[in-house]
Short mmCIF file of C-alpha atoms and ligand atoms in Angstrom, two decimals:
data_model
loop_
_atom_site.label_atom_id
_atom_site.label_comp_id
_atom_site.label_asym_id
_atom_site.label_seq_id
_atom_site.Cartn_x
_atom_site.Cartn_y
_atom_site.Cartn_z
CA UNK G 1 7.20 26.02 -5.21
CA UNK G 2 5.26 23.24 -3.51
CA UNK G 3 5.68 22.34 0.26
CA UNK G 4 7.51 18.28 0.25
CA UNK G 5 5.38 15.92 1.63
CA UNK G 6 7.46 13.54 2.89
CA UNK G 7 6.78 9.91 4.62
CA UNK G 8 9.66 9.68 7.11
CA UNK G 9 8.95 11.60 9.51
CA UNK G 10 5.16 10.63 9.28
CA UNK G 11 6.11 7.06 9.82
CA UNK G 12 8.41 8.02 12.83
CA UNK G 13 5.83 9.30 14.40
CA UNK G 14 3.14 6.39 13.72
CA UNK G 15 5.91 3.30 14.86
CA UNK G 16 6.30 5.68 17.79
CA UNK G 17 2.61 5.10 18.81
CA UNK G 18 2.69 1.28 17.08
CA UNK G 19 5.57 0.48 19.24
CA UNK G 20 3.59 1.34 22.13
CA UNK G 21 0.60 -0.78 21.54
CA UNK G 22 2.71 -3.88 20.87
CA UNK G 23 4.74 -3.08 24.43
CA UNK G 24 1.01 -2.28 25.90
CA UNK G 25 -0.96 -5.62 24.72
CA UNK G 26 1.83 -7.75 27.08
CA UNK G 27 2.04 -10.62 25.11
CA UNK G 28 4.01 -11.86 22.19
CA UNK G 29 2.87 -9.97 18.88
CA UNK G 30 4.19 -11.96 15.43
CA UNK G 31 3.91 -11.66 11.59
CA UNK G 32 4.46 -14.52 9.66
CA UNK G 33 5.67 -14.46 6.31
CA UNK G 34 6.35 -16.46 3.51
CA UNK G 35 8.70 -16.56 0.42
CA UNK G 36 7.89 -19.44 -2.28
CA UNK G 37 11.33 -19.98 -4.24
CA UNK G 38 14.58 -17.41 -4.98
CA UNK G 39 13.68 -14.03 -5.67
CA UNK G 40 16.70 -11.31 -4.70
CA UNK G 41 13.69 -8.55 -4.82
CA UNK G 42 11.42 -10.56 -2.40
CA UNK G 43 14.05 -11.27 0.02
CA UNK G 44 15.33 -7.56 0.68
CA UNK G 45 11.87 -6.54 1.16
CA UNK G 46 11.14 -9.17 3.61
CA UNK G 47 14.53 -8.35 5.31
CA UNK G 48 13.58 -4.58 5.90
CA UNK G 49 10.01 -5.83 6.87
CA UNK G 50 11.74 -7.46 9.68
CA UNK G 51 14.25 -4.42 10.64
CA UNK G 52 10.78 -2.49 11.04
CA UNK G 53 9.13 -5.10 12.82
CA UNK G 54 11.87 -6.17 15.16
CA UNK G 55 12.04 -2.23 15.89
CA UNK G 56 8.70 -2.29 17.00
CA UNK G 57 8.93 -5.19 19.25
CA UNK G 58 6.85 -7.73 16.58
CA UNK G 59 8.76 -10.89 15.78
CA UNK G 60 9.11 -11.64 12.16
CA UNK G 61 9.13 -15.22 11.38
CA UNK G 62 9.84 -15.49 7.95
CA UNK G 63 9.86 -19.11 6.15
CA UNK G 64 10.89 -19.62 2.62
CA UNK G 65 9.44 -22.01 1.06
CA UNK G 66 10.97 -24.37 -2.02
CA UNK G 67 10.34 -22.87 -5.69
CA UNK G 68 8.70 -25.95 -6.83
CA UNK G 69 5.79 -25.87 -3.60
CA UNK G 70 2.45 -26.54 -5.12
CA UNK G 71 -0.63 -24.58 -4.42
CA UNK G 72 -2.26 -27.18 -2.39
CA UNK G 73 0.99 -27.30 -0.53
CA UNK G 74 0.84 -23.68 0.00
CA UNK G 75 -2.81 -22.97 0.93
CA UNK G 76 -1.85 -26.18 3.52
CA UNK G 77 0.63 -24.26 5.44
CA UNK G 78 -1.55 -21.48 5.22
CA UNK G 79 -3.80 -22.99 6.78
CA UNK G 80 -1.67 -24.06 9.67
CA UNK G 81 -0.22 -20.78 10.45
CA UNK G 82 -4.24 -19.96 10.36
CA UNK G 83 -4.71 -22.28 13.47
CA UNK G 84 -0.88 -21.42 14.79
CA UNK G 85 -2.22 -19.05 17.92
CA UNK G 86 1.04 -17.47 18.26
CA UNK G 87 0.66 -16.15 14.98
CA UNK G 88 -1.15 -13.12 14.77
CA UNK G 89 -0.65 -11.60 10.97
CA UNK G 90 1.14 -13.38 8.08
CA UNK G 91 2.32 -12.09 4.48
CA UNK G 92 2.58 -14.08 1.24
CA UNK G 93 5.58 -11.89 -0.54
CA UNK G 94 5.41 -11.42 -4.43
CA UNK G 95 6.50 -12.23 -6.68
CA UNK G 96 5.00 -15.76 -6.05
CA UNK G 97 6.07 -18.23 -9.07
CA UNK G 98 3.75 -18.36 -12.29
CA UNK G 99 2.04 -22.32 -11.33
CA UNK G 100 0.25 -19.71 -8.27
CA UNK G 101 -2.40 -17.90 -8.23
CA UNK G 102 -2.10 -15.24 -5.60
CA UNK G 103 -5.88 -14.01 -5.85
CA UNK G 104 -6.88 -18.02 -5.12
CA UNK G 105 -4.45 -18.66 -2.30
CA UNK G 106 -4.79 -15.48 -0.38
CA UNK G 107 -8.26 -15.90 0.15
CA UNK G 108 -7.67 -18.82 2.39
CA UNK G 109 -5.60 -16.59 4.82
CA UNK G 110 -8.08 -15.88 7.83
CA UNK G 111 -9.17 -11.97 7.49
CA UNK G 112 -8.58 -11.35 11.31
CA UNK G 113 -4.38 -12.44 10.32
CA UNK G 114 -4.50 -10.70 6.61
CA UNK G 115 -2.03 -7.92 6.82
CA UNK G 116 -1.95 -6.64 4.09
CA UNK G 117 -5.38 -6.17 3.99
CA UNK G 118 -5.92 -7.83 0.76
CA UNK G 119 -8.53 -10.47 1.93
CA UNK G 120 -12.10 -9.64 0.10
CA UNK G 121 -13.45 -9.56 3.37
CA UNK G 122 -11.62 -6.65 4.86
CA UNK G 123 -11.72 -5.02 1.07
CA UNK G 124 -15.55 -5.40 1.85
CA UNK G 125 -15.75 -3.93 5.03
CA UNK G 126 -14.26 -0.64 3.50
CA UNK G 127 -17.59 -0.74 1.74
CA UNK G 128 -19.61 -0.53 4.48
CA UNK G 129 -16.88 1.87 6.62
CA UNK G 130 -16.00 -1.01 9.27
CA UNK G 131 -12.55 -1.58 7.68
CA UNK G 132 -9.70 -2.45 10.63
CA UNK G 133 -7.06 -3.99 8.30
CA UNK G 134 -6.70 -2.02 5.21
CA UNK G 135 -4.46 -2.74 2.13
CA UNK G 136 -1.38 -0.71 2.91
CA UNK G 137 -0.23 1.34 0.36
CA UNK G 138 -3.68 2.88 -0.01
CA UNK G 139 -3.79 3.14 3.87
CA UNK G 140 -0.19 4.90 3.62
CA UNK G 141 -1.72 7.42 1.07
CA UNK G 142 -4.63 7.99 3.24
CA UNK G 143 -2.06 8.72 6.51
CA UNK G 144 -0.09 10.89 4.18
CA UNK G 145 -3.18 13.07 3.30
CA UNK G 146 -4.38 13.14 6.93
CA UNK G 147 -1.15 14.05 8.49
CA UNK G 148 -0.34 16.83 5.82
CA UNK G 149 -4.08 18.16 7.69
CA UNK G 150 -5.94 17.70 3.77
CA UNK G 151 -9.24 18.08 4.37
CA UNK G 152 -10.76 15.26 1.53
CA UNK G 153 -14.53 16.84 1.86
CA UNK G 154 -16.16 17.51 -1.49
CA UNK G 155 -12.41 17.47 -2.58
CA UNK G 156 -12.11 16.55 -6.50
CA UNK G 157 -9.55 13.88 -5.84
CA UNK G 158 -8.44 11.83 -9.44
CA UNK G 159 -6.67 8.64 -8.40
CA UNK G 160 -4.86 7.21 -11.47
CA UNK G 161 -4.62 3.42 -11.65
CA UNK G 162 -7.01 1.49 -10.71
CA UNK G 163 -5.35 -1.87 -9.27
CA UNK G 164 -6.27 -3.56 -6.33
CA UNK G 165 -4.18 -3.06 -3.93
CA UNK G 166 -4.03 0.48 -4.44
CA UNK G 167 -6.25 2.44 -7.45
CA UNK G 168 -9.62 0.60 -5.90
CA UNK G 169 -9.03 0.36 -2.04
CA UNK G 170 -8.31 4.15 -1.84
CA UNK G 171 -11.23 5.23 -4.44
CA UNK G 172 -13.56 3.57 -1.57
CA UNK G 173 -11.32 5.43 1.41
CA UNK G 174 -11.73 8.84 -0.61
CA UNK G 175 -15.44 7.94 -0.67
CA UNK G 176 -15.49 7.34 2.76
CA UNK G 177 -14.41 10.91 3.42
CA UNK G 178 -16.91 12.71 1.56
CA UNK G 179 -14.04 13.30 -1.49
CA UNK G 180 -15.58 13.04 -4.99
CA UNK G 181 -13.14 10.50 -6.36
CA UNK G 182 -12.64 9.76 -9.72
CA UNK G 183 -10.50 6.68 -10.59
CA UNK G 184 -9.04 7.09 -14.44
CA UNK G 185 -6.98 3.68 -15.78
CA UNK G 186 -5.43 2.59 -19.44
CA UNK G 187 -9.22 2.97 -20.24
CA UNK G 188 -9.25 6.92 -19.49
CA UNK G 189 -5.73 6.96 -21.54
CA UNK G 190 -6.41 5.16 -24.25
CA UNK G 191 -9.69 7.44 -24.42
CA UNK G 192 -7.10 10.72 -24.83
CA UNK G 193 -9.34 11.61 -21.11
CA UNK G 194 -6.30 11.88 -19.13
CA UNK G 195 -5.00 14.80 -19.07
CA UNK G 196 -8.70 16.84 -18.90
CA UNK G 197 -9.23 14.39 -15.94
CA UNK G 198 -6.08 15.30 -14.35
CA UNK G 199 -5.76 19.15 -15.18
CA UNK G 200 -9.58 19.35 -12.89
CA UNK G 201 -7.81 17.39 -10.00
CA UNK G 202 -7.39 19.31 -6.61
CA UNK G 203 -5.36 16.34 -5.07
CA UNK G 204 -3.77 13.58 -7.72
CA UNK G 205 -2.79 10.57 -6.71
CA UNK G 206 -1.15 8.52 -9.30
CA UNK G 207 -0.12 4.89 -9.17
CA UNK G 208 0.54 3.28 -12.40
CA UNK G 209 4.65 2.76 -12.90
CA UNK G 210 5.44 4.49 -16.01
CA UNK G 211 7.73 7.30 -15.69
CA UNK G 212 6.59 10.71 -16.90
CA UNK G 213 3.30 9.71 -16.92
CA UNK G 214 2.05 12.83 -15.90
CA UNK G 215 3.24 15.89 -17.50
CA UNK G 216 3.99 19.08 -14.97
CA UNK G 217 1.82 21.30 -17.13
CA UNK G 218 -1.48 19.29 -16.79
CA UNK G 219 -0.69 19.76 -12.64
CA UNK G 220 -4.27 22.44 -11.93
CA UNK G 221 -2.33 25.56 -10.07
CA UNK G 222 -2.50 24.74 -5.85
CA UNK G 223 -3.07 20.97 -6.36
CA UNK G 224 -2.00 18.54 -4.10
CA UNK G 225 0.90 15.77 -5.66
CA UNK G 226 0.80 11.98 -4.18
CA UNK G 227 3.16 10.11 -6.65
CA UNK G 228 2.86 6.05 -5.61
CA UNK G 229 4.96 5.28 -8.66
CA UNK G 230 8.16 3.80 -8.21
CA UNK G 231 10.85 3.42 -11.41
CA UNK G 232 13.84 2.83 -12.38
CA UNK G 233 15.07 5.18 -14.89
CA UNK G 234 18.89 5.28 -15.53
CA UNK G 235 19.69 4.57 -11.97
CA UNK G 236 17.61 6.67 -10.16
CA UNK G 237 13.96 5.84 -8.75
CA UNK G 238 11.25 8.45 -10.02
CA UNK G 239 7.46 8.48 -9.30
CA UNK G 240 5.03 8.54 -12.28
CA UNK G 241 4.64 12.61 -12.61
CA UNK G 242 7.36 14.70 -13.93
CA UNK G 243 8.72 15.91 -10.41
CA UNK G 244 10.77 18.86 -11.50
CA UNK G 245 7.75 20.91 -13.61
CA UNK G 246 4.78 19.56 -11.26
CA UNK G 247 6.22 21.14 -7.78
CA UNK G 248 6.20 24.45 -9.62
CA UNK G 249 2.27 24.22 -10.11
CA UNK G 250 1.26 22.40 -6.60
CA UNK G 251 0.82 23.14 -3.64
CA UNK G 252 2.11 19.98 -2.10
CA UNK G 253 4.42 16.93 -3.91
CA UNK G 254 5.30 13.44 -1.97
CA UNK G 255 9.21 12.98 -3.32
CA UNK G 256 10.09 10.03 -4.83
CA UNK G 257 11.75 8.03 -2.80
CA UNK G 258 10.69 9.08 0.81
CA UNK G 259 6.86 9.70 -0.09
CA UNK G 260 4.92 7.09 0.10
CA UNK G 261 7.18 4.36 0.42
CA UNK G 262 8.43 5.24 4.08
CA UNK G 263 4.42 4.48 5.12
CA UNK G 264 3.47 1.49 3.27
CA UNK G 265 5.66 -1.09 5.28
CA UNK G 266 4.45 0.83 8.64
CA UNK G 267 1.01 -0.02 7.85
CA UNK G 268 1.75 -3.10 6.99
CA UNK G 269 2.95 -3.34 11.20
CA UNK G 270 -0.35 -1.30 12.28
CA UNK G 271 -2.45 -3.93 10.33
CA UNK G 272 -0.42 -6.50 12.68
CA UNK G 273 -1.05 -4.88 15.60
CA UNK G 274 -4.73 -4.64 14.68
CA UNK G 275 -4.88 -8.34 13.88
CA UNK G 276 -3.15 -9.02 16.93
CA UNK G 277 -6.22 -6.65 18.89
CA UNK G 278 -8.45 -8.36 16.81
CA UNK G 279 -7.35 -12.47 18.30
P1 LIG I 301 -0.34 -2.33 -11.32
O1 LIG I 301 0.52 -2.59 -12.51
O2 LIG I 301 -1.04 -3.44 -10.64
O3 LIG I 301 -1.41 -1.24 -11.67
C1 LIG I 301 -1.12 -0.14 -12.50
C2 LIG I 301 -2.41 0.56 -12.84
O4 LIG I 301 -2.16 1.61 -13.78
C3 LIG I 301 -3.42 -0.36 -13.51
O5 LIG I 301 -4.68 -0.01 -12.99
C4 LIG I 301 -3.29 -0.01 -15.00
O6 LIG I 301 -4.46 -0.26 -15.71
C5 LIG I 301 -3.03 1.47 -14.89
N1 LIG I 301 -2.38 2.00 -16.08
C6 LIG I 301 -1.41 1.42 -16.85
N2 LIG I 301 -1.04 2.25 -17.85
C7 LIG I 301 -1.81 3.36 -17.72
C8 LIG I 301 -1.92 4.55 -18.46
N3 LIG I 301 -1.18 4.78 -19.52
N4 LIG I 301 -2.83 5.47 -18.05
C9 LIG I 301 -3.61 5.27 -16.97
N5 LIG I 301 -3.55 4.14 -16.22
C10 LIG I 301 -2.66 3.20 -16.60
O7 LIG I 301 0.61 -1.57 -10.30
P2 LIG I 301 0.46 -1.32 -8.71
O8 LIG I 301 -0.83 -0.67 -8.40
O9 LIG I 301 0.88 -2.52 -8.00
O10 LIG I 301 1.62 -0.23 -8.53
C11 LIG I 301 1.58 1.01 -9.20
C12 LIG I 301 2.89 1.74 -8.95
O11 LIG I 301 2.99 2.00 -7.57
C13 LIG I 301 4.14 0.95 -9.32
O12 LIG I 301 5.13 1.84 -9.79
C14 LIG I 301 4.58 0.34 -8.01
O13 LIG I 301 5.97 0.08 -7.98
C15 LIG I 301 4.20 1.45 -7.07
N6 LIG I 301 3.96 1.00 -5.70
C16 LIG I 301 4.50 1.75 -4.72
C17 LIG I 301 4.31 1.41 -3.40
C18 LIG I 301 4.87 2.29 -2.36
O14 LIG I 301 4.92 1.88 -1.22
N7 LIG I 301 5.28 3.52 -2.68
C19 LIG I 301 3.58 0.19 -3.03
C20 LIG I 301 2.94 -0.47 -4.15
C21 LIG I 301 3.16 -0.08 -5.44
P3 LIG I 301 -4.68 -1.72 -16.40
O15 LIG I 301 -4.35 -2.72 -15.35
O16 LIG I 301 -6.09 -1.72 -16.78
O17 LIG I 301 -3.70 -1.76 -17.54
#
């Protein structure tokens, strides 16, 4: 039976050590962030943003902003909170309404206050292995791995889903640790290549959001398990891989919830901090 890898106590530990560098810097350390029109999902996640940050001595100052805001309008306060000096990190929460386009206005955030690591600058720096800020589910993944003592090195890692804030960041983290990643997407799928990919996997990581996704069986015998996925299925949140048939044939499993999740909003805080070391 695999050995949990859970995120709690992982991210205990790491707004332990946040909470210290925010207390050590002696000055004021804030995240802006911004909410364009009524979303009930948006606003819960920005309100346990702010339990996390307040925790950790950052103040959250969190501005919502009317449904109808165009994108000049938006990119304009952007742009203020860009030259605001007593902000030192800001978030654009999703969904953002359909007249937006998230991958044109968050490029006019300043990389030294992106935190969520999303600005092709600081995706380009993981290129060249000078990433500070890093997009924070993939960094979460990457603390999970490290704390859990994984050695990535010539490691046949399969990441499954190639988005960007996830699949793509942490193919070029895996590279950066000597791991021979291989990134499979609805291409591989539609191909029938999934399952051969995934049965030759030492460590999975899969982060798609379809339930069941992965079948236990195709889990290779001793293989480490991190599920990203989150979904709703009859009232109860389950990752992507069929938890119950899969921790038979790893080694290690991340639950869902407490795997991943528990991380992603604490390196969304250690990207502030950075930003904050960084102006
Ligand atoms: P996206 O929808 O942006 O990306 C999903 C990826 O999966 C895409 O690359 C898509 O390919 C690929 N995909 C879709 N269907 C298949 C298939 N049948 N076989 C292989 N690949 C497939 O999602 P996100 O990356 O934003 O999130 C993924 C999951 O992770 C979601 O469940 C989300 O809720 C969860 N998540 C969890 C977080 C956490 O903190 N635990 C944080 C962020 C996300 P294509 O686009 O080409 O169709």
């Amino acid at each position: 039976m695999a050995k949990l890898l859970e995120g709690k106590p992982i991210a205990e530990r790491t707004k332990e050590d946040i909470k210290q560098q925010v207390a050590s810097l002696g000055r004021p350390v804030v995240l802006a962030s911004v909410q364009v029109g009524e979303n009930a999902g948006a606003e819960a996640y920005a309100r346990s943003q702010k339990k996390v940050a307040e925790a950790l001595g950052i103040e959250y100052r969190f501005q919502k902003l009317p449904q109808d805001t165009a994108e000049e309008a938006l990119i304009a306060f952007i742009e203020e909170l860009n030259s605001d000096k007593s902000v030192n990190g800001m978030i654009i929460q999703m969904p953002l309404p359909a007249h937006i386009d998230y991958k044109k206005i968050s490029q006019f955030i300043l990389p030294q206050k992106d935190a969520e690591g999303m600005h092709p600058a600081n995706i380009g720096k993981i290129v060249f292995g000078r990433a500070v800020i890093l997009p924070c589910t993939a960094a979460a993944v990457m603390e999970l791995l490290k704390e859990a003592g994984i050695d990535l090195y010539g490691k046949e890692v399969v990441v499954v889903g190639h988005s960007e804030i996830v699949g793509k960041p942490l193919a070029l983290l895996l590279l950066e640790k000597f791991a021979t990643a291989t990134v499979c997407h609805i291409g591989t799928s539609k191909a029938g290549k999934l399952e051969e990919h995934v049965r030759a996997a030492e460590i999975l990581i899969v982060a798609v959001g379809k339930a069941g996704l992965i079948k236990g069986e195709w889990i290779k015998e001793g293989a480490i398990v991190i599920d990203v996925g989150i979904n709703r299925v009859a009232d109860k949140i389950v990752g992507d891989v069929e938890f119950e048939a899969a921790e038979k044939r790893a080694s290690m499993i991340t639950p869902v919830p407490g795997g991943v999740g528990p991380l992603t909003v604490t390196m969304l805080m250690r990207n502030v901090v950075a930003a904050a070391k960084l102006g």
